[in-house]
Amino acid sequence: MQIGAITITTTAEKPSRTPVGRQPVRWYQYLKWGDWVLYALIGLLAAVMFALAPGRLASPGTGAVLERGGEVILTLSAADLAASGSADVVSGAYHYHLVYTDGRIRFAEADCPDKICVRTGWISRPGQIAACVPGDLILKLTGTGDPDQTDDVDVIVR
């Protein structure tokens, strides 16, 4: 009911919040063709960067170094890693069994309390590590099999 400039409505006559016949606006209706090209290029660039991420295309490790407290206790060359084999190591009160084959290596068994080193699984690319904190062991795959490679400078900050 309308009285002059005042409209009085009852609960049965509530006005609609959206005008009749109007559809909700979708955000993609406002994009131009250049926007779509830009989004496609960004997606393509992200896919290429993911595919070429460091380590994804790296060659298999060519050597392994096992360190205890910074001291090298075991070095395996590329030929050793290519052949199947195993090694037993004692560090402190803990015993470890390493298994290597096809250029990869892992802690197969350990009697340390948390066994994170065993759960790490196989490592096969240069730069990957498996560590056991209770036994103070770090197993690294190197790019050359040379234990001196780990002493190279990574970054110089001035």
PDB file of C-alpha atoms in Angstrom:
ATOM      1  CA  MET A   1       0.000   0.000   0.000  1.00  0.00           C
ATOM      2  CA  GLN A   2       1.311   3.442  -0.856  1.00  0.00           C
ATOM      3  CA  ILE A   3       0.317   6.648   0.860  1.00  0.00           C
ATOM      4  CA  GLY A   4       1.878   9.623  -0.850  1.00  0.00           C
ATOM      5  CA  ALA A   5       5.650   9.153  -0.885  1.00  0.00           C
ATOM      6  CA  ILE A   6       5.561   6.524   1.868  1.00  0.00           C
ATOM      7  CA  THR A   7       5.313   2.845   1.005  1.00  0.00           C
ATOM      8  CA  ILE A   8       3.895   0.541   3.635  1.00  0.00           C
ATOM      9  CA  THR A   9       4.435  -3.174   3.207  1.00  0.00           C
ATOM     10  CA  THR A  10       3.194  -6.122   5.137  1.00  0.00           C
ATOM     11  CA  THR A  11       5.146  -9.308   5.679  1.00  0.00           C
ATOM     12  CA  ALA A  12       3.360 -10.926   2.746  1.00  0.00           C
ATOM     13  CA  GLU A  13       4.401  -8.105   0.377  1.00  0.00           C
ATOM     14  CA  LYS A  14       8.160  -7.946   1.082  1.00  0.00           C
ATOM     15  CA  PRO A  15      10.028  -6.500  -1.875  1.00  0.00           C
ATOM     16  CA  SER A  16      12.696  -8.629  -3.490  1.00  0.00           C
ATOM     17  CA  ARG A  17      16.323  -7.627  -2.942  1.00  0.00           C
ATOM     18  CA  THR A  18      17.202  -8.265  -6.590  1.00  0.00           C
ATOM     19  CA  PRO A  19      15.233  -6.748  -9.420  1.00  0.00           C
ATOM     20  CA  VAL A  20      13.087  -9.145 -11.403  1.00  0.00           C
ATOM     21  CA  GLY A  21      14.943 -10.692 -14.359  1.00  0.00           C
ATOM     22  CA  ARG A  22      18.427  -9.699 -13.182  1.00  0.00           C
ATOM     23  CA  GLN A  23      21.011 -12.506 -13.029  1.00  0.00           C
ATOM     24  CA  PRO A  24      23.974 -12.576 -10.633  1.00  0.00           C
ATOM     25  CA  VAL A  25      27.146 -11.116 -12.139  1.00  0.00           C
ATOM     26  CA  ARG A  26      29.999 -13.532 -12.757  1.00  0.00           C
ATOM     27  CA  TRP A  27      33.531 -12.138 -12.408  1.00  0.00           C
ATOM     28  CA  TYR A  28      34.867 -13.775 -15.563  1.00  0.00           C
ATOM     29  CA  GLN A  29      32.395 -11.864 -17.726  1.00  0.00           C
ATOM     30  CA  TYR A  30      34.533  -8.747 -17.238  1.00  0.00           C
ATOM     31  CA  LEU A  31      37.789 -10.323 -18.457  1.00  0.00           C
ATOM     32  CA  LYS A  32      39.127  -9.306 -21.841  1.00  0.00           C
ATOM     33  CA  TRP A  33      41.045 -11.631 -24.191  1.00  0.00           C
ATOM     34  CA  GLY A  34      44.349 -10.134 -22.987  1.00  0.00           C
ATOM     35  CA  ASP A  35      43.521 -11.142 -19.415  1.00  0.00           C
ATOM     36  CA  TRP A  36      42.998 -14.742 -20.515  1.00  0.00           C
ATOM     37  CA  VAL A  37      46.325 -14.701 -22.408  1.00  0.00           C
ATOM     38  CA  LEU A  38      48.104 -13.335 -19.339  1.00  0.00           C
ATOM     39  CA  TYR A  39      46.603 -16.026 -17.081  1.00  0.00           C
ATOM     40  CA  ALA A  40      47.568 -18.733 -19.586  1.00  0.00           C
ATOM     41  CA  LEU A  41      51.170 -17.453 -19.726  1.00  0.00           C
ATOM     42  CA  ILE A  42      51.415 -17.371 -15.936  1.00  0.00           C
ATOM     43  CA  GLY A  43      50.099 -20.954 -15.743  1.00  0.00           C
ATOM     44  CA  LEU A  44      52.531 -22.104 -18.439  1.00  0.00           C
ATOM     45  CA  LEU A  45      55.454 -20.410 -16.682  1.00  0.00           C
ATOM     46  CA  ALA A  46      54.512 -22.066 -13.374  1.00  0.00           C
ATOM     47  CA  ALA A  47      54.327 -25.493 -15.045  1.00  0.00           C
ATOM     48  CA  VAL A  48      57.746 -25.031 -16.692  1.00  0.00           C
ATOM     49  CA  MET A  49      59.332 -23.862 -13.427  1.00  0.00           C
ATOM     50  CA  PHE A  50      57.893 -26.872 -11.612  1.00  0.00           C
ATOM     51  CA  ALA A  51      59.157 -29.281 -14.274  1.00  0.00           C
ATOM     52  CA  LEU A  52      62.654 -27.768 -14.277  1.00  0.00           C
ATOM     53  CA  ALA A  53      62.952 -27.371 -10.509  1.00  0.00           C
ATOM     54  CA  PRO A  54      66.436 -28.102  -9.152  1.00  0.00           C
ATOM     55  CA  GLY A  55      66.808 -31.757  -8.329  1.00  0.00           C
ATOM     56  CA  ARG A  56      63.985 -32.989 -10.559  1.00  0.00           C
ATOM     57  CA  LEU A  57      66.263 -33.364 -13.593  1.00  0.00           C
ATOM     58  CA  ALA A  58      69.472 -33.992 -11.653  1.00  0.00           C
ATOM     59  CA  SER A  59      71.563 -37.010 -12.404  1.00  0.00           C
ATOM     60  CA  PRO A  60      71.743 -39.774  -9.823  1.00  0.00           C
ATOM     61  CA  GLY A  61      74.169 -39.279  -6.969  1.00  0.00           C
ATOM     62  CA  THR A  62      77.704 -40.223  -7.845  1.00  0.00           C
ATOM     63  CA  GLY A  63      78.935 -40.720  -4.330  1.00  0.00           C
ATOM     64  CA  ALA A  64      77.825 -40.922  -0.738  1.00  0.00           C
ATOM     65  CA  VAL A  65      79.430 -39.623   2.429  1.00  0.00           C
ATOM     66  CA  LEU A  66      78.488 -40.662   5.966  1.00  0.00           C
ATOM     67  CA  GLU A  67      79.574 -38.208   8.652  1.00  0.00           C
ATOM     68  CA  ARG A  68      79.533 -38.424  12.436  1.00  0.00           C
ATOM     69  CA  GLY A  69      79.959 -35.100  14.162  1.00  0.00           C
ATOM     70  CA  GLY A  70      81.508 -33.555  11.034  1.00  0.00           C
ATOM     71  CA  GLU A  71      84.063 -36.356  10.643  1.00  0.00           C
ATOM     72  CA  VAL A  72      83.775 -38.583   7.553  1.00  0.00           C
ATOM     73  CA  ILE A  73      83.463 -42.215   8.625  1.00  0.00           C
ATOM     74  CA  LEU A  74      82.356 -43.819   5.343  1.00  0.00           C
ATOM     75  CA  THR A  75      82.738 -42.831   1.695  1.00  0.00           C
ATOM     76  CA  LEU A  76      81.112 -44.693  -1.175  1.00  0.00           C
ATOM     77  CA  SER A  77      82.001 -44.002  -4.811  1.00  0.00           C
ATOM     78  CA  ALA A  78      79.679 -44.109  -7.813  1.00  0.00           C
ATOM     79  CA  ALA A  79      80.788 -47.673  -8.572  1.00  0.00           C
ATOM     80  CA  ASP A  80      79.969 -48.724  -5.004  1.00  0.00           C
ATOM     81  CA  LEU A  81      76.493 -47.175  -5.204  1.00  0.00           C
ATOM     82  CA  ALA A  82      75.817 -48.757  -8.603  1.00  0.00           C
ATOM     83  CA  ALA A  83      76.519 -52.224  -7.209  1.00  0.00           C
ATOM     84  CA  SER A  84      74.283 -53.704  -4.553  1.00  0.00           C
ATOM     85  CA  GLY A  85      75.686 -53.826  -1.071  1.00  0.00           C
ATOM     86  CA  SER A  86      75.327 -52.879   2.545  1.00  0.00           C
ATOM     87  CA  ALA A  87      77.334 -51.467   5.412  1.00  0.00           C
ATOM     88  CA  ASP A  88      77.005 -51.649   9.178  1.00  0.00           C
ATOM     89  CA  VAL A  89      77.863 -48.608  11.272  1.00  0.00           C
ATOM     90  CA  VAL A  90      78.048 -48.092  15.031  1.00  0.00           C
ATOM     91  CA  SER A  91      77.657 -44.562  16.345  1.00  0.00           C
ATOM     92  CA  GLY A  92      77.574 -44.078  20.080  1.00  0.00           C
ATOM     93  CA  ALA A  93      75.163 -46.612  21.556  1.00  0.00           C
ATOM     94  CA  TYR A  94      73.270 -47.112  18.288  1.00  0.00           C
ATOM     95  CA  HIS A  95      73.741 -49.549  15.406  1.00  0.00           C
ATOM     96  CA  TYR A  96      72.815 -48.777  11.794  1.00  0.00           C
ATOM     97  CA  HIS A  97      72.475 -50.898   8.670  1.00  0.00           C
ATOM     98  CA  LEU A  98      72.885 -49.028   5.347  1.00  0.00           C
ATOM     99  CA  VAL A  99      71.733 -50.534   2.053  1.00  0.00           C
ATOM    100  CA  TYR A 100      72.740 -49.206  -1.375  1.00  0.00           C
ATOM    101  CA  THR A 101      71.845 -50.234  -4.917  1.00  0.00           C
ATOM    102  CA  ASP A 102      71.260 -48.628  -8.342  1.00  0.00           C
ATOM    103  CA  GLY A 103      72.834 -45.309  -7.320  1.00  0.00           C
ATOM    104  CA  ARG A 104      70.671 -44.815  -4.238  1.00  0.00           C
ATOM    105  CA  ILE A 105      71.177 -45.442  -0.531  1.00  0.00           C
ATOM    106  CA  ARG A 106      69.144 -45.575   2.686  1.00  0.00           C
ATOM    107  CA  PHE A 107      69.215 -46.407   6.372  1.00  0.00           C
ATOM    108  CA  ALA A 108      67.538 -49.835   6.314  1.00  0.00           C
ATOM    109  CA  GLU A 109      67.624 -50.508  10.054  1.00  0.00           C
ATOM    110  CA  ALA A 110      68.509 -48.518  13.143  1.00  0.00           C
ATOM    111  CA  ASP A 111      68.028 -48.973  16.864  1.00  0.00           C
ATOM    112  CA  CYS A 112      67.857 -45.259  17.642  1.00  0.00           C
ATOM    113  CA  PRO A 113      64.739 -44.118  19.535  1.00  0.00           C
ATOM    114  CA  ASP A 114      62.934 -42.091  16.844  1.00  0.00           C
ATOM    115  CA  LYS A 115      63.963 -43.913  13.617  1.00  0.00           C
ATOM    116  CA  ILE A 116      63.521 -40.795  11.474  1.00  0.00           C
ATOM    117  CA  CYS A 117      66.601 -41.855   9.516  1.00  0.00           C
ATOM    118  CA  VAL A 118      64.888 -45.116   8.527  1.00  0.00           C
ATOM    119  CA  ARG A 119      61.620 -43.361   7.620  1.00  0.00           C
ATOM    120  CA  THR A 120      63.493 -40.973   5.315  1.00  0.00           C
ATOM    121  CA  GLY A 121      63.787 -43.843   2.838  1.00  0.00           C
ATOM    122  CA  TRP A 122      65.892 -43.923  -0.304  1.00  0.00           C
ATOM    123  CA  ILE A 123      67.945 -40.891  -1.300  1.00  0.00           C
ATOM    124  CA  SER A 124      69.089 -40.796  -4.904  1.00  0.00           C
ATOM    125  CA  ARG A 125      69.830 -37.206  -6.036  1.00  0.00           C
ATOM    126  CA  PRO A 126      72.892 -35.094  -5.221  1.00  0.00           C
ATOM    127  CA  GLY A 127      72.256 -32.832  -2.264  1.00  0.00           C
ATOM    128  CA  GLN A 128      69.719 -35.096  -0.576  1.00  0.00           C
ATOM    129  CA  ILE A 129      70.459 -36.098   3.003  1.00  0.00           C
ATOM    130  CA  ALA A 130      69.240 -38.535   5.613  1.00  0.00           C
ATOM    131  CA  ALA A 131      70.112 -37.699   9.199  1.00  0.00           C
ATOM    132  CA  CYS A 132      69.959 -39.367  12.587  1.00  0.00           C
ATOM    133  CA  VAL A 133      70.137 -36.846  15.415  1.00  0.00           C
ATOM    134  CA  PRO A 134      70.524 -39.310  18.334  1.00  0.00           C
ATOM    135  CA  GLY A 135      73.445 -41.039  16.584  1.00  0.00           C
ATOM    136  CA  ASP A 136      74.857 -37.743  15.231  1.00  0.00           C
ATOM    137  CA  LEU A 137      74.993 -39.183  11.690  1.00  0.00           C
ATOM    138  CA  ILE A 138      74.453 -37.415   8.376  1.00  0.00           C
ATOM    139  CA  LEU A 139      74.286 -39.377   5.121  1.00  0.00           C
ATOM    140  CA  LYS A 140      74.772 -37.144   2.052  1.00  0.00           C
ATOM    141  CA  LEU A 141      74.740 -37.839  -1.654  1.00  0.00           C
ATOM    142  CA  THR A 142      77.414 -35.826  -3.417  1.00  0.00           C
ATOM    143  CA  GLY A 143      77.782 -34.866  -7.048  1.00  0.00           C
ATOM    144  CA  THR A 144      81.326 -36.190  -7.436  1.00  0.00           C
ATOM    145  CA  GLY A 145      81.758 -38.764  -4.707  1.00  0.00           C
ATOM    146  CA  ASP A 146      84.539 -36.595  -3.298  1.00  0.00           C
ATOM    147  CA  PRO A 147      84.219 -35.987   0.456  1.00  0.00           C
ATOM    148  CA  ASP A 148      86.083 -32.672   0.079  1.00  0.00           C
ATOM    149  CA  GLN A 149      83.168 -31.339  -1.950  1.00  0.00           C
ATOM    150  CA  THR A 150      81.223 -30.815   1.273  1.00  0.00           C
ATOM    151  CA  ASP A 151      83.856 -28.286   2.425  1.00  0.00           C
ATOM    152  CA  ASP A 152      83.287 -25.924  -0.524  1.00  0.00           C
ATOM    153  CA  VAL A 153      81.910 -22.459   0.114  1.00  0.00           C
ATOM    154  CA  ASP A 154      78.178 -22.194  -0.573  1.00  0.00           C
ATOM    155  CA  VAL A 155      77.578 -18.476  -0.015  1.00  0.00           C
ATOM    156  CA  ILE A 156      79.677 -15.405   0.728  1.00  0.00           C
ATOM    157  CA  VAL A 157      77.866 -12.530   2.448  1.00  0.00           C
ATOM    158  CA  ARG A 158      79.509  -9.115   2.724  1.00  0.00           C
TER     159      ARG A 158
END
